[in-house]
PDB file of C-alpha atoms in Angstrom:
ATOM      1  CA  UNK A 161      50.329  55.287   7.970  1.00  0.00           C
ATOM      2  CA  UNK A 162      48.093  54.041   5.245  1.00  0.00           C
ATOM      3  CA  UNK A 163      44.567  52.636   5.893  1.00  0.00           C
ATOM      4  CA  UNK A 164      44.066  48.965   5.005  1.00  0.00           C
ATOM      5  CA  UNK A 165      41.270  48.386   2.537  1.00  0.00           C
ATOM      6  CA  UNK A 166      39.128  45.215   2.579  1.00  0.00           C
ATOM      7  CA  UNK A 167      40.119  43.126  -0.478  1.00  0.00           C
ATOM      8  CA  UNK A 168      36.573  42.745  -1.886  1.00  0.00           C
ATOM      9  CA  UNK A 169      35.463  46.348  -1.799  1.00  0.00           C
ATOM     10  CA  UNK A 170      35.648  48.387  -4.917  1.00  0.00           C
ATOM     11  CA  UNK A 171      37.907  51.385  -4.975  1.00  0.00           C
ATOM     12  CA  UNK A 172      35.102  53.791  -5.593  1.00  0.00           C
ATOM     13  CA  UNK A 173      31.846  54.191  -3.718  1.00  0.00           C
ATOM     14  CA  UNK A 174      28.650  52.873  -5.300  1.00  0.00           C
ATOM     15  CA  UNK A 175      26.189  55.384  -6.593  1.00  0.00           C
ATOM     16  CA  UNK A 176      22.586  55.147  -5.466  1.00  0.00           C
ATOM     17  CA  UNK A 177      21.595  53.763  -8.885  1.00  0.00           C
ATOM     18  CA  UNK A 178      24.225  51.014  -8.652  1.00  0.00           C
ATOM     19  CA  UNK A 179      23.048  50.099  -5.161  1.00  0.00           C
ATOM     20  CA  UNK A 180      19.463  49.796  -6.383  1.00  0.00           C
ATOM     21  CA  UNK A 181      20.598  47.560  -9.269  1.00  0.00           C
ATOM     22  CA  UNK A 182      22.596  45.360  -6.891  1.00  0.00           C
ATOM     23  CA  UNK A 183      19.621  45.125  -4.533  1.00  0.00           C
ATOM     24  CA  UNK A 184      17.350  44.222  -7.472  1.00  0.00           C
ATOM     25  CA  UNK A 185      19.735  41.413  -8.551  1.00  0.00           C
ATOM     26  CA  UNK A 186      19.934  40.047  -5.008  1.00  0.00           C
ATOM     27  CA  UNK A 187      16.145  40.073  -4.650  1.00  0.00           C
ATOM     28  CA  UNK A 188      15.780  38.318  -8.028  1.00  0.00           C
ATOM     29  CA  UNK A 189      18.262  35.599  -7.054  1.00  0.00           C
ATOM     30  CA  UNK A 190      16.603  35.156  -3.649  1.00  0.00           C
ATOM     31  CA  UNK A 191      13.147  34.934  -5.270  1.00  0.00           C
ATOM     32  CA  UNK A 192      14.400  32.349  -7.814  1.00  0.00           C
ATOM     33  CA  UNK A 193      15.973  30.196  -5.076  1.00  0.00           C
ATOM     34  CA  UNK A 194      12.846  30.377  -2.910  1.00  0.00           C
ATOM     35  CA  UNK A 195      10.620  29.496  -5.871  1.00  0.00           C
ATOM     36  CA  UNK A 196      12.821  26.530  -6.813  1.00  0.00           C
ATOM     37  CA  UNK A 197      12.821  25.202  -3.241  1.00  0.00           C
ATOM     38  CA  UNK A 198       9.033  25.612  -3.009  1.00  0.00           C
ATOM     39  CA  UNK A 199       8.523  23.875  -6.362  1.00  0.00           C
ATOM     40  CA  UNK A 200      10.660  20.890  -5.301  1.00  0.00           C
ATOM     41  CA  UNK A 201       8.820  20.628  -1.975  1.00  0.00           C
ATOM     42  CA  UNK A 202       5.416  20.766  -3.694  1.00  0.00           C
ATOM     43  CA  UNK A 203       6.466  18.110  -6.236  1.00  0.00           C
ATOM     44  CA  UNK A 204       7.577  15.746  -3.453  1.00  0.00           C
ATOM     45  CA  UNK A 205       4.315  16.348  -1.570  1.00  0.00           C
ATOM     46  CA  UNK A 206       2.241  15.763  -4.719  1.00  0.00           C
ATOM     47  CA  UNK A 207       4.007  12.481  -5.511  1.00  0.00           C
ATOM     48  CA  UNK A 208       3.567  11.214  -1.945  1.00  0.00           C
ATOM     49  CA  UNK A 209      -0.066  12.276  -1.806  1.00  0.00           C
ATOM     50  CA  UNK A 210      -0.776  10.619  -5.144  1.00  0.00           C
ATOM     51  CA  UNK A 211       0.881   7.382  -3.959  1.00  0.00           C
ATOM     52  CA  UNK A 212      -1.192   7.334  -0.781  1.00  0.00           C
ATOM     53  CA  UNK A 213      -4.413   8.039  -2.688  1.00  0.00           C
ATOM     54  CA  UNK A 214      -3.583   5.324  -5.241  1.00  0.00           C
ATOM     55  CA  UNK A 215      -2.975   2.767  -2.465  1.00  0.00           C
ATOM     56  CA  UNK A 216      -6.270   3.696  -0.793  1.00  0.00           C
ATOM     57  CA  UNK A 217      -8.170   3.279  -4.067  1.00  0.00           C
ATOM     58  CA  UNK A 218      -6.487  -0.056  -4.745  1.00  0.00           C
ATOM     59  CA  UNK A 219      -7.286  -1.260  -1.214  1.00  0.00           C
ATOM     60  CA  UNK A 220     -10.945  -0.209  -1.616  1.00  0.00           C
ATOM     61  CA  UNK A 221     -11.189  -2.074  -4.909  1.00  0.00           C
ATOM     62  CA  UNK A 222      -9.630  -5.211  -3.446  1.00  0.00           C
ATOM     63  CA  UNK A 223     -11.893  -4.957  -0.397  1.00  0.00           C
ATOM     64  CA  UNK A 224     -15.007  -4.775  -2.585  1.00  0.00           C
ATOM     65  CA  UNK A 225     -13.844  -7.718  -4.732  1.00  0.00           C
ATOM     66  CA  UNK A 226     -12.935  -9.793  -1.685  1.00  0.00           C
ATOM     67  CA  UNK A 227     -16.231  -9.068   0.072  1.00  0.00           C
ATOM     68  CA  UNK A 228     -18.098 -10.106  -3.075  1.00  0.00           C
ATOM     69  CA  UNK A 229     -16.063 -13.334  -3.284  1.00  0.00           C
ATOM     70  CA  UNK A 230     -16.650 -14.072   0.412  1.00  0.00           C
ATOM     71  CA  UNK A 231     -20.378 -13.684  -0.212  1.00  0.00           C
ATOM     72  CA  UNK A 232     -20.093 -16.729  -2.495  1.00  0.00           C
ATOM     73  CA  UNK A 233     -18.555 -18.893   0.236  1.00  0.00           C
ATOM     74  CA  UNK A 234     -20.750 -21.531   1.796  1.00  0.00           C
ATOM     75  CA  UNK A 235     -20.311 -24.017   4.596  1.00  0.00           C
ATOM     76  CA  UNK A 236     -21.386 -27.639   4.607  1.00  0.00           C
ATOM     77  CA  UNK A 237     -23.406 -29.357   7.345  1.00  0.00           C
ATOM     78  CA  UNK A 238     -20.259 -29.921   9.400  1.00  0.00           C
ATOM     79  CA  UNK A 239     -19.285 -26.238   9.287  1.00  0.00           C
ATOM     80  CA  UNK A 240     -16.418 -26.707   6.819  1.00  0.00           C
ATOM     81  CA  UNK A 241     -15.869 -24.258   3.974  1.00  0.00           C
ATOM     82  CA  UNK A 242     -17.421 -25.151   0.635  1.00  0.00           C
ATOM     83  CA  UNK A 243     -15.744 -23.207  -2.189  1.00  0.00           C
ATOM     84  CA  UNK A 244     -17.704 -24.760  -5.075  1.00  0.00           C
ATOM     85  CA  UNK A 245     -20.008 -21.764  -5.657  1.00  0.00           C
ATOM     86  CA  UNK A 246     -17.083 -19.359  -5.358  1.00  0.00           C
ATOM     87  CA  UNK A 247     -15.011 -21.281  -7.904  1.00  0.00           C
ATOM     88  CA  UNK A 248     -17.946 -21.595 -10.310  1.00  0.00           C
ATOM     89  CA  UNK A 249     -18.712 -17.863 -10.292  1.00  0.00           C
ATOM     90  CA  UNK A 250     -15.465 -16.018  -9.635  1.00  0.00           C
ATOM     91  CA  UNK A 251     -12.083 -16.016 -11.276  1.00  0.00           C
ATOM     92  CA  UNK A 252      -9.559 -16.562  -8.517  1.00  0.00           C
ATOM     93  CA  UNK A 253      -6.388 -16.658 -10.631  1.00  0.00           C
ATOM     94  CA  UNK A 254      -5.996 -12.947 -11.396  1.00  0.00           C
ATOM     95  CA  UNK A 255      -5.785 -11.283  -9.021  1.00  0.00           C
ATOM     96  CA  UNK A 256      -4.886 -14.405  -7.086  1.00  0.00           C
ATOM     97  CA  UNK A 257      -7.381 -15.144  -4.316  1.00  0.00           C
ATOM     98  CA  UNK A 258      -6.359 -17.453  -1.493  1.00  0.00           C
ATOM     99  CA  UNK A 259      -8.687 -18.723   1.211  1.00  0.00           C
ATOM    100  CA  UNK A 260      -7.091 -19.811   4.448  1.00  0.00           C
ATOM    101  CA  UNK A 261      -8.805 -21.039   7.581  1.00  0.00           C
ATOM    102  CA  UNK A 262      -7.949 -20.997  11.244  1.00  0.00           C
ATOM    103  CA  UNK A 263      -7.636 -24.562  12.541  1.00  0.00           C
ATOM    104  CA  UNK A 264     -10.252 -25.224  15.194  1.00  0.00           C
ATOM    105  CA  UNK A 265      -9.331 -27.447  18.100  1.00  0.00           C
ATOM    106  CA  UNK A 266     -12.432 -29.194  19.471  1.00  0.00           C
ATOM    107  CA  UNK A 267     -13.499 -27.879  22.852  1.00  0.00           C
ATOM    108  CA  UNK A 268     -10.763 -25.222  22.987  1.00  0.00           C
ATOM    109  CA  UNK A 269     -11.277 -21.501  22.590  1.00  0.00           C
ATOM    110  CA  UNK A 270      -9.961 -20.108  19.354  1.00  0.00           C
ATOM    111  CA  UNK A 271      -6.466 -18.712  19.635  1.00  0.00           C
ATOM    112  CA  UNK A 272      -4.626 -16.551  17.169  1.00  0.00           C
ATOM    113  CA  UNK A 273      -2.612 -18.924  14.997  1.00  0.00           C
ATOM    114  CA  UNK A 274       0.942 -18.486  13.825  1.00  0.00           C
ATOM    115  CA  UNK A 275       1.200 -17.944  10.055  1.00  0.00           C
ATOM    116  CA  UNK A 276       2.324 -21.551   9.507  1.00  0.00           C
ATOM    117  CA  UNK A 277      -0.744 -22.922  11.309  1.00  0.00           C
ATOM    118  CA  UNK A 278      -3.267 -21.458   8.850  1.00  0.00           C
ATOM    119  CA  UNK A 279      -4.829 -24.072   6.577  1.00  0.00           C
ATOM    120  CA  UNK A 280      -4.987 -23.281   2.851  1.00  0.00           C
ATOM    121  CA  UNK A 281      -8.576 -24.008   1.786  1.00  0.00           C
ATOM    122  CA  UNK A 282      -8.151 -22.681  -1.741  1.00  0.00           C
ATOM    123  CA  UNK A 283      -5.180 -21.555  -3.827  1.00  0.00           C
ATOM    124  CA  UNK A 284      -5.407 -20.750  -7.539  1.00  0.00           C
ATOM    125  CA  UNK A 285      -3.927 -23.421  -9.813  1.00  0.00           C
ATOM    126  CA  UNK A 286      -2.285 -20.973 -12.209  1.00  0.00           C
ATOM    127  CA  UNK A 287      -2.127 -17.526 -10.581  1.00  0.00           C
ATOM    128  CA  UNK A 288      -1.060 -14.593 -12.727  1.00  0.00           C
ATOM    129  CA  UNK A 289       1.368 -13.599  -9.943  1.00  0.00           C
ATOM    130  CA  UNK A 290       3.371 -16.048  -7.864  1.00  0.00           C
ATOM    131  CA  UNK A 291       3.904 -15.129  -4.229  1.00  0.00           C
ATOM    132  CA  UNK A 292       5.996 -16.993  -1.669  1.00  0.00           C
ATOM    133  CA  UNK A 293       3.685 -19.060   0.566  1.00  0.00           C
ATOM    134  CA  UNK A 294       5.180 -17.429   3.659  1.00  0.00           C
ATOM    135  CA  UNK A 295       4.163 -13.959   2.463  1.00  0.00           C
ATOM    136  CA  UNK A 296       0.565 -15.064   1.877  1.00  0.00           C
ATOM    137  CA  UNK A 297       0.354 -16.721   5.283  1.00  0.00           C
ATOM    138  CA  UNK A 298       1.969 -13.725   7.007  1.00  0.00           C
ATOM    139  CA  UNK A 299      -0.519 -11.282   5.460  1.00  0.00           C
ATOM    140  CA  UNK A 300      -3.411 -13.575   6.394  1.00  0.00           C
ATOM    141  CA  UNK A 301      -2.201 -14.064   9.972  1.00  0.00           C
ATOM    142  CA  UNK A 302      -1.833 -10.299  10.398  1.00  0.00           C
ATOM    143  CA  UNK A 303      -5.482  -9.773   9.392  1.00  0.00           C
ATOM    144  CA  UNK A 304      -6.686 -12.546  11.727  1.00  0.00           C
ATOM    145  CA  UNK A 305      -4.638 -11.146  14.621  1.00  0.00           C
ATOM    146  CA  UNK A 306      -5.982  -7.620  14.049  1.00  0.00           C
ATOM    147  CA  UNK A 307      -9.520  -8.943  13.381  1.00  0.00           C
ATOM    148  CA  UNK A 308      -9.849  -6.403  10.566  1.00  0.00           C
ATOM    149  CA  UNK A 309      -8.688  -5.963   6.964  1.00  0.00           C
ATOM    150  CA  UNK A 310      -4.977  -5.395   6.443  1.00  0.00           C
ATOM    151  CA  UNK A 311      -2.971  -4.449   3.372  1.00  0.00           C
ATOM    152  CA  UNK A 312       0.738  -4.235   2.701  1.00  0.00           C
ATOM    153  CA  UNK A 313       3.308  -3.929  -0.027  1.00  0.00           C
ATOM    154  CA  UNK A 314       5.266  -7.039  -0.966  1.00  0.00           C
ATOM    155  CA  UNK A 315       7.194  -8.599  -3.833  1.00  0.00           C
ATOM    156  CA  UNK A 316       6.354 -11.585  -5.997  1.00  0.00           C
ATOM    157  CA  UNK A 317       8.710 -14.519  -6.394  1.00  0.00           C
ATOM    158  CA  UNK A 318      10.027 -12.711  -9.511  1.00  0.00           C
ATOM    159  CA  UNK A 319      10.665  -9.492  -7.548  1.00  0.00           C
ATOM    160  CA  UNK A 320       7.687  -7.566  -8.978  1.00  0.00           C
ATOM    161  CA  UNK A 321       6.082  -5.126  -6.496  1.00  0.00           C
ATOM    162  CA  UNK A 322       2.519  -5.987  -5.453  1.00  0.00           C
ATOM    163  CA  UNK A 323      -0.106  -4.765  -3.008  1.00  0.00           C
ATOM    164  CA  UNK A 324      -1.518  -7.512  -0.766  1.00  0.00           C
ATOM    165  CA  UNK A 325      -4.875  -7.345   0.997  1.00  0.00           C
ATOM    166  CA  UNK A 326      -6.193  -9.754   3.625  1.00  0.00           C
ATOM    167  CA  UNK A 327      -9.735  -9.791   4.993  1.00  0.00           C
ATOM    168  CA  UNK A 328     -10.828 -12.009   7.905  1.00  0.00           C
ATOM    169  CA  UNK A 329     -14.144 -13.817   7.469  1.00  0.00           C
ATOM    170  CA  UNK A 330     -16.480 -15.527   9.907  1.00  0.00           C
ATOM    171  CA  UNK A 331     -18.731 -18.578   9.838  1.00  0.00           C
ATOM    172  CA  UNK A 332     -22.351 -17.794   8.892  1.00  0.00           C
ATOM    173  CA  UNK A 333     -23.678 -18.531  12.394  1.00  0.00           C
ATOM    174  CA  UNK A 334     -20.882 -16.695  14.239  1.00  0.00           C
ATOM    175  CA  UNK A 335     -21.677 -14.690  17.337  1.00  0.00           C
ATOM    176  CA  UNK A 336     -20.650 -11.054  17.558  1.00  0.00           C
ATOM    177  CA  UNK A 337     -17.458 -11.689  19.564  1.00  0.00           C
ATOM    178  CA  UNK A 338     -16.435 -14.825  17.625  1.00  0.00           C
ATOM    179  CA  UNK A 339     -12.950 -15.198  16.238  1.00  0.00           C
ATOM    180  CA  UNK A 340     -12.476 -15.191  12.459  1.00  0.00           C
ATOM    181  CA  UNK A 341     -12.874 -18.491  10.632  1.00  0.00           C
ATOM    182  CA  UNK A 342     -10.056 -17.459   8.329  1.00  0.00           C
ATOM    183  CA  UNK A 343      -8.686 -14.753   6.076  1.00  0.00           C
ATOM    184  CA  UNK A 344      -9.089 -14.204   2.372  1.00  0.00           C
ATOM    185  CA  UNK A 345      -6.006 -12.774   0.719  1.00  0.00           C
ATOM    186  CA  UNK A 346      -5.827 -11.344  -2.820  1.00  0.00           C
ATOM    187  CA  UNK A 347      -3.171  -9.050  -4.268  1.00  0.00           C
ATOM    188  CA  UNK A 348      -2.561  -6.877  -7.274  1.00  0.00           C
ATOM    189  CA  UNK A 349       0.447  -5.361  -8.920  1.00  0.00           C
ATOM    190  CA  UNK A 350       1.350  -1.925  -7.693  1.00  0.00           C
ATOM    191  CA  UNK A 351       1.574  -0.498 -11.195  1.00  0.00           C
ATOM    192  CA  UNK A 352      -1.749   0.907 -12.435  1.00  0.00           C
ATOM    193  CA  UNK A 353      -1.235  -0.984 -15.729  1.00  0.00           C
ATOM    194  CA  UNK A 354      -1.207  -4.317 -13.872  1.00  0.00           C
ATOM    195  CA  UNK A 355      -3.746  -7.129 -14.139  1.00  0.00           C
ATOM    196  CA  UNK A 356      -7.425  -6.447 -13.720  1.00  0.00           C
ATOM    197  CA  UNK A 357      -9.808  -7.971 -11.240  1.00  0.00           C
ATOM    198  CA  UNK A 358     -10.842 -11.541 -11.903  1.00  0.00           C
ATOM    199  CA  UNK A 359     -14.457 -12.593 -11.640  1.00  0.00           C
TER     200      UNK A 359
END
């Protein structure tokens, strides 16, 4: 009876030199595959990390611009917002800067409004980017609800990606636990080559 040979084995035995060469080729292929997988993983991590860092820098820039603009807001004798100084000294069209206020019911404690209940105190006449009104109100309501700055990615009416930022503000004589008087909401394009800060 004849012994059955496995179909993939060579007829002759490998010499020690041939085994070393085969081992060297296998190690080379394994090293190349591991290096390629590591390079792809590092590239994905670098792109994500860069995107996160870019968003943080954009949010910090918008926060500084918005805080500066809010410093120009005044209130009249009745406690209503007066945007005259802001409009005289700051460009609010690019990036678009909206001021919304929380409607105050006399004698009632302030409640968190729905996005449609926010009152638009100022909207730029000719903004460089056009956003749906619902998106602006939603971003503003989110900041008022959280009682802290909020940012998010959105799309303009033309489908262009933008980064929105909303910052709640308070009346000048507000107590420490007072509810926000309203949010301020600017946005910028997500591309670094987008429009610069107005003002």
